Coordinates of C-alpha atoms in Angstrom, one line a residue:
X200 CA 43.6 24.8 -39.3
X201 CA 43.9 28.7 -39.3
X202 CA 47.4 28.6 -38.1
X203 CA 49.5 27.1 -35.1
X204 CA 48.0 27.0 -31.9
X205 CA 49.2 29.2 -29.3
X206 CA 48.9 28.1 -25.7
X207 CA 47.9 30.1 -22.6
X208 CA 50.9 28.2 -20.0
X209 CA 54.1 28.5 -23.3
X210 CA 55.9 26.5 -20.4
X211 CA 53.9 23.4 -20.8
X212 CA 52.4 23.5 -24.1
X213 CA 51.6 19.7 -24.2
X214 CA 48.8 19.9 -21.3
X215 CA 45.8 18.8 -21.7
X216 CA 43.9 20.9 -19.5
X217 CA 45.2 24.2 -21.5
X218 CA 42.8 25.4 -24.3
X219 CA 44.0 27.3 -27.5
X220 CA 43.9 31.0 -27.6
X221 CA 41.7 32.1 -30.3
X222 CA 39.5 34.8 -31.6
X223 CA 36.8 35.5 -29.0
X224 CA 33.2 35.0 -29.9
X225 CA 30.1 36.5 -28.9
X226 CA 27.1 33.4 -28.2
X227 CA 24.2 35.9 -28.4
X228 CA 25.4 38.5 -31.0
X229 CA 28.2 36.3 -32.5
X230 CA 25.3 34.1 -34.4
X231 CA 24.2 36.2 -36.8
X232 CA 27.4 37.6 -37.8
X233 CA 28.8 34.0 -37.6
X234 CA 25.9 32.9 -40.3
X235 CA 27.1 35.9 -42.4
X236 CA 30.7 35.4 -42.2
X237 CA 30.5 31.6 -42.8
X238 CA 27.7 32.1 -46.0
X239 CA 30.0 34.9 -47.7
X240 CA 33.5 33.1 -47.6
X241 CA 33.1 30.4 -45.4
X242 CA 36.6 31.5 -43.1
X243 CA 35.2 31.6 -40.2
X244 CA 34.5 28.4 -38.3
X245 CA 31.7 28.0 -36.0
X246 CA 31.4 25.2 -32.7
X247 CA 28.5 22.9 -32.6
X248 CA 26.8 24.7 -29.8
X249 CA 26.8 27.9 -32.3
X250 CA 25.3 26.0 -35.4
X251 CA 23.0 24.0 -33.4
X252 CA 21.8 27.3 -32.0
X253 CA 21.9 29.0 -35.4
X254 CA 19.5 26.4 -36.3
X255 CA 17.1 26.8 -33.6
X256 CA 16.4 30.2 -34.4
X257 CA 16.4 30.3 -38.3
X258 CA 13.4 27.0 -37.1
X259 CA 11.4 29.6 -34.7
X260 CA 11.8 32.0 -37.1
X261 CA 10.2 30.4 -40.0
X262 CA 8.3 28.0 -38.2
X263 CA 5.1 27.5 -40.7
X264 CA 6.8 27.4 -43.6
X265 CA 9.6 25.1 -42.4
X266 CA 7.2 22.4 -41.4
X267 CA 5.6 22.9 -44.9
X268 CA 8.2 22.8 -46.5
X269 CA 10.4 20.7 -45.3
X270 CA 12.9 22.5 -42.8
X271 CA 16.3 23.7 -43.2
X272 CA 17.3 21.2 -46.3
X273 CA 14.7 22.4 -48.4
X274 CA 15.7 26.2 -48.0
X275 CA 19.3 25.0 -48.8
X276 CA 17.8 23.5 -51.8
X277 CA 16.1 26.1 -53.2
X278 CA 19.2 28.6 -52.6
X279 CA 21.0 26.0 -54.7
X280 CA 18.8 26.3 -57.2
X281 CA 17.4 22.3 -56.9
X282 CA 13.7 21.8 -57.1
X283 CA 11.7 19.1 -55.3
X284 CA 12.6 16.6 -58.3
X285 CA 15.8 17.2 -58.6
X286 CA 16.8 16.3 -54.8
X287 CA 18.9 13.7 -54.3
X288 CA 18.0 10.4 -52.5
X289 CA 19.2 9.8 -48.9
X290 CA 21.8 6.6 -49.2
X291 CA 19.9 3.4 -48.7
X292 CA 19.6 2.2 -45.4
X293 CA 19.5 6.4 -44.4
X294 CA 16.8 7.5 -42.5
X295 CA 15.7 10.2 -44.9
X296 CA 14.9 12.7 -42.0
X297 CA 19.3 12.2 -40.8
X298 CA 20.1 14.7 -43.7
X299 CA 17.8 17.4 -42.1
X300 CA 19.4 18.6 -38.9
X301 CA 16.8 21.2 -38.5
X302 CA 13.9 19.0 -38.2
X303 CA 15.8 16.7 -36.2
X304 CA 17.0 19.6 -33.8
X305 CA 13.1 20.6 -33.6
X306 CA 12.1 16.5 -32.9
X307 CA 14.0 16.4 -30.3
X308 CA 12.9 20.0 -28.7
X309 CA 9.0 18.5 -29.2
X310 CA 9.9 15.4 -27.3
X311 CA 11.4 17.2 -24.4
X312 CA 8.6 19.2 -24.1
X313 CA 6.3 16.5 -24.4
X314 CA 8.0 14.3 -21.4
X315 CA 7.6 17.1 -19.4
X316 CA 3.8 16.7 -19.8
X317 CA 3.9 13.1 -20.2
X318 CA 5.5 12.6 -16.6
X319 CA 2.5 13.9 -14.8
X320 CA -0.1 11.6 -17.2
X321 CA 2.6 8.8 -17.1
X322 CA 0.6 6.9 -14.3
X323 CA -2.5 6.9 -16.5
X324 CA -2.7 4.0 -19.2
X325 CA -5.3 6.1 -20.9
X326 CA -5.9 9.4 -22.4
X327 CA -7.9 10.2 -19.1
X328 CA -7.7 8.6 -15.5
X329 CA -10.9 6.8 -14.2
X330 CA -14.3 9.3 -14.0
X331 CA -14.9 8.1 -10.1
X332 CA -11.1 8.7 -8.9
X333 CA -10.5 11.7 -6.7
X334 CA -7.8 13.9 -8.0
X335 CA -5.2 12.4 -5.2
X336 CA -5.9 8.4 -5.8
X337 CA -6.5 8.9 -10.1
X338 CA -2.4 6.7 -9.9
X339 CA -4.0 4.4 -7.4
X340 CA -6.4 3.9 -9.8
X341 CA -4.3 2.9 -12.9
X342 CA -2.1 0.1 -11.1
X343 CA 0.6 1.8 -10.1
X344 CA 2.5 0.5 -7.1
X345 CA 3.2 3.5 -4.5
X346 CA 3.4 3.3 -0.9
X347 CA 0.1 4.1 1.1
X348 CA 0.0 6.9 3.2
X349 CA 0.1 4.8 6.7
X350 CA -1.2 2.1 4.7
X351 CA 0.0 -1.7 4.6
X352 CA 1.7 -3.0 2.2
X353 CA 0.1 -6.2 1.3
X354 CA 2.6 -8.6 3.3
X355 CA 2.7 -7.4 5.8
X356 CA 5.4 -5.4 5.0
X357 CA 2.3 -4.6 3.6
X358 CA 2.5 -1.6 1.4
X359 CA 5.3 -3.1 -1.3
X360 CA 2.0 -1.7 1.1
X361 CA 6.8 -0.7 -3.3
X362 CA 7.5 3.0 -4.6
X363 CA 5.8 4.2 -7.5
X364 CA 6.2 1.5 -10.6
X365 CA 6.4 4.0 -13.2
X366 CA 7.6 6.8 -11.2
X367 CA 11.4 7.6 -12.4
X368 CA 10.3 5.9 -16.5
X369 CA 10.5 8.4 -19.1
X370 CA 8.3 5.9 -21.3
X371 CA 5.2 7.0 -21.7
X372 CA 2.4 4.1 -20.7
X373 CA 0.6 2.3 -23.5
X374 CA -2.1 3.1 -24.5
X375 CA -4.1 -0.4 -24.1
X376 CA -3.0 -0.8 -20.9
X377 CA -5.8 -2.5 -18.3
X378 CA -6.0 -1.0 -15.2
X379 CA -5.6 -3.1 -12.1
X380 CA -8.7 -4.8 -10.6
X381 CA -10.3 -3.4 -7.4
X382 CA -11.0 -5.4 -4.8
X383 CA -13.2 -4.4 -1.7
X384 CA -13.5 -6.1 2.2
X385 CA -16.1 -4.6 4.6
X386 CA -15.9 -5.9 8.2
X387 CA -18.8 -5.0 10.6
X388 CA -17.5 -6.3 13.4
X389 CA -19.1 -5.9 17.8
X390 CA -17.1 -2.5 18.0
X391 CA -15.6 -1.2 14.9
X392 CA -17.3 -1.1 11.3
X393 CA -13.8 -1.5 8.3
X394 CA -13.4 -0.9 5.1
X395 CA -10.6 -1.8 3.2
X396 CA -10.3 -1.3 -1.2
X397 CA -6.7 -2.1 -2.7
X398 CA -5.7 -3.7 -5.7
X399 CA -2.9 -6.5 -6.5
X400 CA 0.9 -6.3 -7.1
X401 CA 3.1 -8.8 -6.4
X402 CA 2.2 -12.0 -5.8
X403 CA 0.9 -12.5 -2.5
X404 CA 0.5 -8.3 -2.3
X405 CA -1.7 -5.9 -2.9
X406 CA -1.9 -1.8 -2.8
X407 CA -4.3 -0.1 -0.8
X408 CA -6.4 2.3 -2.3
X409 CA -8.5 3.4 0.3
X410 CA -9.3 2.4 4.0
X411 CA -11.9 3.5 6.5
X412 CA -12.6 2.7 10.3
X413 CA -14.9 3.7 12.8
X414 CA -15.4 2.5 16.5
X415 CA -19.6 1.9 16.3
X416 CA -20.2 -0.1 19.5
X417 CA -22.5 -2.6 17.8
X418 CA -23.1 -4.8 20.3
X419 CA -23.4 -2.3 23.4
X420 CA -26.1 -3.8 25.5
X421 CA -26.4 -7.2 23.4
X422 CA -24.9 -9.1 26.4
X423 CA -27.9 -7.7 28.5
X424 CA -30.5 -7.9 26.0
X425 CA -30.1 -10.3 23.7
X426 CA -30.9 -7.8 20.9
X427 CA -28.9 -4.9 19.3
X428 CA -30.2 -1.5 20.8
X429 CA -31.6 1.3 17.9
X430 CA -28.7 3.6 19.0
X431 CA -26.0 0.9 18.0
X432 CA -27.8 0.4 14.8
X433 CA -27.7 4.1 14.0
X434 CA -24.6 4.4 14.7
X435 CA -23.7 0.8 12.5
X436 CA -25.7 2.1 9.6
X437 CA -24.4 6.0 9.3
X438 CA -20.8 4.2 9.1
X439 CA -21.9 2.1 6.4
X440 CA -23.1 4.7 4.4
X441 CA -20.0 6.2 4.5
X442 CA -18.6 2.8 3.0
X443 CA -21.3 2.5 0.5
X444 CA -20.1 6.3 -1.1
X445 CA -16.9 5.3 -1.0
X446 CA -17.3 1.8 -2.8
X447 CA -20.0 3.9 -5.2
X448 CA -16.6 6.6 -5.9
X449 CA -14.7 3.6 -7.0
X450 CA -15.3 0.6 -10.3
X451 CA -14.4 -2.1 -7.8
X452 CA -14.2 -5.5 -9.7
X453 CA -15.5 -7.6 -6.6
X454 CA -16.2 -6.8 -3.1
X455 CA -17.1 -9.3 -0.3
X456 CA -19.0 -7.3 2.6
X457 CA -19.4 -9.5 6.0
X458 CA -20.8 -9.1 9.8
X459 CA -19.5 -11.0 12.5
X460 CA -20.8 -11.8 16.4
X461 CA -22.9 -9.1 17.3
X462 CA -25.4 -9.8 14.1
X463 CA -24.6 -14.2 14.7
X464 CA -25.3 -13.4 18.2
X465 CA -28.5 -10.7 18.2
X466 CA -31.6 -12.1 18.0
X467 CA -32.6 -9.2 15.4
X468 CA -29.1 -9.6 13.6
X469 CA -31.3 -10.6 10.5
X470 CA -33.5 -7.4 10.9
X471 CA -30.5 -5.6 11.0
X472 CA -29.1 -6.7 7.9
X473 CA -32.4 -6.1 5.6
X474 CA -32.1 -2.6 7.2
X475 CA -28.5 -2.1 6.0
X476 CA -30.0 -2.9 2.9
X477 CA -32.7 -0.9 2.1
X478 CA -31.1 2.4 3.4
X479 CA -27.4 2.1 2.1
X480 CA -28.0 -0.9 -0.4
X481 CA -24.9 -3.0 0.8
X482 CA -26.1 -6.8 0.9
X483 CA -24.3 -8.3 4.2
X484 CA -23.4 -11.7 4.9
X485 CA -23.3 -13.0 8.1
X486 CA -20.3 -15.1 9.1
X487 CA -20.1 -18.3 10.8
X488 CA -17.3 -18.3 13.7
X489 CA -15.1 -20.9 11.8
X490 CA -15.1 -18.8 8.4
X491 CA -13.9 -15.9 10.7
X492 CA -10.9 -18.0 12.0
X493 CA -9.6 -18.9 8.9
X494 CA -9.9 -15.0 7.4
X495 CA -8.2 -14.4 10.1
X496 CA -5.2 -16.6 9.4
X497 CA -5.4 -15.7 6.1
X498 CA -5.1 -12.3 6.5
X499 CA -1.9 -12.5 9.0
X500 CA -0.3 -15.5 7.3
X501 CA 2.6 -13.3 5.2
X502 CA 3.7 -12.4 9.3
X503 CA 5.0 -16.1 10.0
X504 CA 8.2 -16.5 9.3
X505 CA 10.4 -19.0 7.8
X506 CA 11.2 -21.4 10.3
X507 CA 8.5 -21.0 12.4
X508 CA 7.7 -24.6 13.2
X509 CA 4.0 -23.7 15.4
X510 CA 2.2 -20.8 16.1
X511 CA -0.9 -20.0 17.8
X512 CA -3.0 -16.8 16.7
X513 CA -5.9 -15.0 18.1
X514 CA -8.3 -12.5 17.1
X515 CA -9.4 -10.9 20.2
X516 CA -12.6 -8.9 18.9
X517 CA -15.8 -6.9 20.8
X518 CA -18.0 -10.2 21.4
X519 CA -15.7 -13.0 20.5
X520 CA -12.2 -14.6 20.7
X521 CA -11.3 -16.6 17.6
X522 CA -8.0 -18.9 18.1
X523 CA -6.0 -20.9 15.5
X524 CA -3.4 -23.2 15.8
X525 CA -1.6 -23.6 12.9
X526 CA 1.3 -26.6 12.7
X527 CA 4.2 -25.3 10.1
X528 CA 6.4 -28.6 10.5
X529 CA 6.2 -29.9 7.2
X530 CA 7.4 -25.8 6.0
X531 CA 5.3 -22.8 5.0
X532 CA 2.5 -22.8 2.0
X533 CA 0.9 -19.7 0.5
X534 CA -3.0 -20.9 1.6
X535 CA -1.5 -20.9 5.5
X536 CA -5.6 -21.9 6.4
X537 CA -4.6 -25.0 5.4
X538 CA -2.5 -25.7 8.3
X539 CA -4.9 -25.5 11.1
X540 CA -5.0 -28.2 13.4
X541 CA -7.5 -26.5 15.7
X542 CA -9.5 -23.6 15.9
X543 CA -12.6 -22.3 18.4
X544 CA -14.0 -19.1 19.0
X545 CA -14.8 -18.1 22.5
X546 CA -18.1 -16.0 23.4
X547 CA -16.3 -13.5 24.6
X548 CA -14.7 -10.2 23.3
X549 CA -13.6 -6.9 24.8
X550 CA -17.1 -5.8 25.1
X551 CA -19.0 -8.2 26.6
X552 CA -16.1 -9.0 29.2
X553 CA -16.0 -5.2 30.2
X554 CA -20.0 -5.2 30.2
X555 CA -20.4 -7.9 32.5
X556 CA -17.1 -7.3 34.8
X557 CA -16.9 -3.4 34.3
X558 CA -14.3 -1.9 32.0
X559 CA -13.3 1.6 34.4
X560 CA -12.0 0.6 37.7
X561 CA -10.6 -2.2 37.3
X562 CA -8.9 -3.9 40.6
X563 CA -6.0 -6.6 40.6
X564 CA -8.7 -8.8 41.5
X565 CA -11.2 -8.5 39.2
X566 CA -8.6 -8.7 36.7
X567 CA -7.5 -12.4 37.7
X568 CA -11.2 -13.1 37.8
X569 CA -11.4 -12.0 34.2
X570 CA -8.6 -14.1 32.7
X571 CA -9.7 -17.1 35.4
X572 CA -13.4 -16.8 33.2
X573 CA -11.5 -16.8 29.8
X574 CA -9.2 -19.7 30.8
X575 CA -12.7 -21.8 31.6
X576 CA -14.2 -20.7 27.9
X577 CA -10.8 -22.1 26.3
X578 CA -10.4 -25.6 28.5
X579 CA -13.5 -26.3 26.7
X580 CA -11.7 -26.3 23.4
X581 CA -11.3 -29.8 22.5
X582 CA -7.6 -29.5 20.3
X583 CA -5.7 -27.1 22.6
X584 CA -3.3 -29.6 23.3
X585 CA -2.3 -30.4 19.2
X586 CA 0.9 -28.3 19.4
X587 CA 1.6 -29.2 23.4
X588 CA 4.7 -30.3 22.1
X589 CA 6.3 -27.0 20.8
X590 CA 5.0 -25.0 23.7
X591 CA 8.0 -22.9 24.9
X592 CA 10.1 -23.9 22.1
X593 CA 12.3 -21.6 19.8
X594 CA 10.2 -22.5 16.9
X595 CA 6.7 -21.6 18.5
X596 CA 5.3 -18.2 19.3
X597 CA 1.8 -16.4 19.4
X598 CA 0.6 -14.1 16.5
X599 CA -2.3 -11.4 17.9
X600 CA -4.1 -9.3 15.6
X601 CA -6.4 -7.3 17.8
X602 CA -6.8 -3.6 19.1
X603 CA -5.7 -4.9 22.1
X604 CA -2.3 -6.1 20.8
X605 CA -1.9 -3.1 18.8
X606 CA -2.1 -1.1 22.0
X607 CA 0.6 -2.5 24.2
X608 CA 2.6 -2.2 20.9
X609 CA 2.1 1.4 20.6
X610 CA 2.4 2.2 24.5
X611 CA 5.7 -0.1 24.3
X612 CA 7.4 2.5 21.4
X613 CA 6.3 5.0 23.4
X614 CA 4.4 6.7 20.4
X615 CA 2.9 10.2 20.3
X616 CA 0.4 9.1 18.0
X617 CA -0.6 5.8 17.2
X618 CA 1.4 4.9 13.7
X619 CA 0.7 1.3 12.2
X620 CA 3.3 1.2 10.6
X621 CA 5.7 1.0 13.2
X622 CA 3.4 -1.4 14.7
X623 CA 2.5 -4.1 12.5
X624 CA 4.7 -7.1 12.4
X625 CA 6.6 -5.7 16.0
X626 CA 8.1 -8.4 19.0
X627 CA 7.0 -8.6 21.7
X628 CA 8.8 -11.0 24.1
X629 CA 7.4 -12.0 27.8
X630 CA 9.1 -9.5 29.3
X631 CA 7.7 -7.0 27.4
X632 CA 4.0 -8.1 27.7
X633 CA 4.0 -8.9 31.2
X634 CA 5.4 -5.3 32.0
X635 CA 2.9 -3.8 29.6
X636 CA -0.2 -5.3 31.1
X637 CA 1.0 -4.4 34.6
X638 CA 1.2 -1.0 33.4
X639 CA -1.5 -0.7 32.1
X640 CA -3.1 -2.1 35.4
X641 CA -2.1 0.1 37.3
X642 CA -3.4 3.1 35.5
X643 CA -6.0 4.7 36.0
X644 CA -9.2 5.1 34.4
X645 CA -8.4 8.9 33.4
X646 CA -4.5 7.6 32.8
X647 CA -5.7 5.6 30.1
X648 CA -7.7 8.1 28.4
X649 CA -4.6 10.1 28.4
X650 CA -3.1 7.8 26.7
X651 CA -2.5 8.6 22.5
X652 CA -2.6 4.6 22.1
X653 CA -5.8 4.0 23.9
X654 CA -7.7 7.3 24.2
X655 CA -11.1 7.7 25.3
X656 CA -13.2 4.8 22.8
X657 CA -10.9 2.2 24.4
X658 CA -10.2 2.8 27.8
X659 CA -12.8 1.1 29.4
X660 CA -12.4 -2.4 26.9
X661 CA -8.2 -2.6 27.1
X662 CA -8.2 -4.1 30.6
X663 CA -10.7 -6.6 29.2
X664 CA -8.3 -7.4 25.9
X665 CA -5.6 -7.5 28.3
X666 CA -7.5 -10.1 30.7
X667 CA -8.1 -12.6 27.0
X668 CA -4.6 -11.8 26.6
X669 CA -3.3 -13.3 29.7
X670 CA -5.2 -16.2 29.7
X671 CA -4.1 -17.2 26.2
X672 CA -0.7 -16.5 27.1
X673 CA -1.5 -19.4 30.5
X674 CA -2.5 -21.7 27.7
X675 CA -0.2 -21.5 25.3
X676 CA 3.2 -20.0 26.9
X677 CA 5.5 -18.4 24.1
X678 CA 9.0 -17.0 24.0
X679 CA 7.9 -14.1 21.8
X680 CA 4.6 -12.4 20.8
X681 CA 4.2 -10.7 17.2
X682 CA 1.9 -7.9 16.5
X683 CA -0.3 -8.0 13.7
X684 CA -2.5 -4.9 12.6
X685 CA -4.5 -6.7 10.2
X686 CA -6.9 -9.2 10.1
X687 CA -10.2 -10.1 8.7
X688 CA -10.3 -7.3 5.5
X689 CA -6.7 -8.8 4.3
X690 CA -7.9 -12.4 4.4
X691 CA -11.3 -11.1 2.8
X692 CA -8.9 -9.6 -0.2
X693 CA -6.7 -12.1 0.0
X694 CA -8.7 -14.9 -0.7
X695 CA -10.8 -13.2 -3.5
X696 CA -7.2 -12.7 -5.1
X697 CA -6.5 -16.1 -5.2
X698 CA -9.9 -17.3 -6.1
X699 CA -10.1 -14.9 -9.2
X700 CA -6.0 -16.1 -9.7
X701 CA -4.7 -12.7 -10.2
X702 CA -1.0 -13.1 -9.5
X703 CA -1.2 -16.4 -11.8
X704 CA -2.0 -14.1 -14.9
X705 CA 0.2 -11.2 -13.6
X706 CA 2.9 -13.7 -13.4
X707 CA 2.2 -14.5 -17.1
X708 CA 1.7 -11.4 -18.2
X709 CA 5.6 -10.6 -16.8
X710 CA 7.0 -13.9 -18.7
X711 CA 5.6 -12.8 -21.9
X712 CA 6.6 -9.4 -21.3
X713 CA 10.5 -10.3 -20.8

């Protein structure tokens, strides 16, 4: 020590929040006077921030020569006079490089600059993100789980639908890192034409990495004619092109692509297909009715809860009505289509109901007359009566996964603009659906087209889902409804997932990991 130290408070000379007085120093100018001072009689003593900033510039400052030569310990050497052989040997067990603060000091500045760049390529498991990824979706692409923009998160709760997996990590990814399979569902359904690409997560969950959906009116006409018209097809097939570009953009590992009633139904559904073919080269498969049930339950099956002892879910589509019933008493299993106890699918749908009744003025009457012609198509179901016995009980309720559900979920939040996920996995109790059908009712044809939720593709078909609605709810009477916005895509992925046991090896790949 240079002497006693002399306190700024003499009072109190034993706190610890008082520093010693002492000569003043410069930071910028101080440095190289402070190198003098210390190399000509050593007197003057300088703080780690000064020598650690001494060091940093004497390193920029020979930069070439330091790295060739070995940094600040060799230059000491060679002022001592030492050559190469005559340096001594760090202490065993000594990294050699801990006796060279220089090079250390210019380590560490590398790696913080390199995090800084390694951050944004963090996502990336390779040098460079997959050729077919658009800048936005190049993360998607490399397995990351992030939440999708309005997007599910696979249960449901669909997005983990999860934040970013490597967001907030400051190591970088390795380098042999496999990306995460992409999977790809395409529904061509009586109204709309989906697509859905995502990739798994957790078990039971998956990401999506892109979606697309557009209201095609397939089946317009096919109740009348038998046959789907050349303007439905036009419209069917300029969709589908608009999937096949998308599917093209992407390396998706396996892709089931399906077509439901209004290709069953048409007599030149076939035709059709072959057409899809040639011009977009996307190889359709028709669906039978009891395959579409089960996707169905498959694709809602993460929104029944524990405890849940019956439930009843329908699929109210544009030219047929599938219907589950699915008995939980013996508890809840991840393949949930293995509880059905009953299933049917009704030739009917929002589209062919509005086609034959009319979908724009629709009276009090007609309405009843609707859901009157509904109940008749579901007495015909042999197993309705299988879960009789939990009808009206706390344990039972009805699961929906339609447009038509979604609507009177979005008119009952009152939204602006229709948001799924507010929507998806929403209660509804009696109350609440009986007052939002009779509001609906009593609308008018122009009220409904007002209407953000419903809007001008649907306001001549939500009457008709309403009228399914109702008759189902005569059927099967339930405490509580739940929303479902999902449906035949999810169970599509779902169930190639689980075929191609994804979460199995995902699941060992974590053990081995830990």
């Amino acid at each position: 020590m240079d002497g006693p130290k002399q306190f700024e408070n003499d009072a109190n000379p034993g706190s610890a929040r008082q520093r010693p007085r002492g000569p003043k120093r410069t930071p910028t100018a101080g440095v190289n006077d402070a190198n003098a001072g210390a190399e000509a009689d050593g007197k003057d003593r300088l703080s780690k921030r000064q020598k650690r900033r001494r060091r940093k510039i004497a390193a920029s400052r020979d930069a070439a020569p330091a790295f060739a030569e070995g940094g600040d310990a060799d230059r000491r050497d060679q002022k001592a006079g030492l050559s190469p052989a005559e340096k001594p040997e760090p202490p065993a067990g000594q990294r050699a490089d801990a006796r060279e603060p220089g090079q250390r000091g210019m380590r560490k500045m590398r790696r913080s600059r390199s995090r800084g760049g390694n951050r944004k390529a963090e996502a990336s498991p390779s040098a460079s993100p997959s050729p077919h990824a658009a800048p936005n979706d190049r993360a998607a692409d490399e397995g990351r789980t992030r939440v999708p923009d309005g997007q599910p998160d696979a249960n449901g709760r669909q997005a983990p639908v999860g934040a970013s997996a490597g967001a907030g990590s400051r190591r970088p990814a390795a380098q042999n890192a496999t990306p995460s399979p992409i999977y790809a569902a395409l529904d061509l359904g009586t109204n709309n034409c989906r697509l859905l690409m995502a990739a798994p997560t957790r078990p039971g969950q998956f990401r999506v990495i892109d979606a697309f959906s557009r209201i095609v009116r397939l089946g317009e006409g096919l109740g009348r004619t038998g046959s789907l018209s050349k303007g439905a097809m036009d419209r069917a097939v300029a969709a589908l092109n608009v999937c096949a570009q998308k599917l093209a953009a992407r390396d998706v590992t396996r892709m089931r692509l399906i077509a439901t009633e209004a290709c069953r139904a048409a007599a030149n559904g076939e035709e059709f297909i072959e057409r899809v073919g040639r011009e977009t080269g996307l190889d359709l498969e028709i669906v039978s009715r009891e395959a579409e049930a089960r996707l169905a339950v498959s694709g809602c099956g993460s929104l029944i809860e524990a405890g849940t002892r019956g439930a009843v879910l329908f699929d109210i589509g544009g030219g047929s009505s599938e219907i589950a019933l699915l008995d939980l008493r013996d508890g809840p299993i991840r393949k949930l289509a293995n509880r059905i106890v009953g299933w049917t699918s009704l030739p009917v749908g929002v589209v062919s109901l509005a086609e034959r009744h009319g979908g724009r003025n629709v009276t009090p009457e007609l309405f009843e007359t609707m859901i009157l012609e509904t109940i008749d198509l579901i007495e015909d179901f042999p197993g309705r009566e299988k879960l009789d016995d939990l009808i009206d009980t706390p344990g039972f309720h009805l699961l929906g996964t339609s447009g038509t559900v979604t609507t009177l979920a979005g008119i009952h939040l009152n939204l602006e603009r229709y948001d799924r996920r507010q929507v998806d996995g929403l209660w509804l109790t009696r109350d609440d659906a009986d007052r939002l059908v009779a509001k609906i009712l009593s609308w008018s044809f122009e009220e409904r087209v007002a209407n953000p939720c419903i809007g001008s593709d649907r306001a001549d078909l939500v009457l008709a889902g309403c009228a399914i609605l109702e008759a189902i709810r005569r059927i099967w009477p339930a405490r509580a409804l739940r929303v479902a916005d999902r449906g035949l895509r999810e169970g599509l992925l779902i169930e190639m997932m689980i075929a191609d046991r994804v979460w199995r090896r995902s699941d060992r790949s974590a053990r081995r990991s830990a």
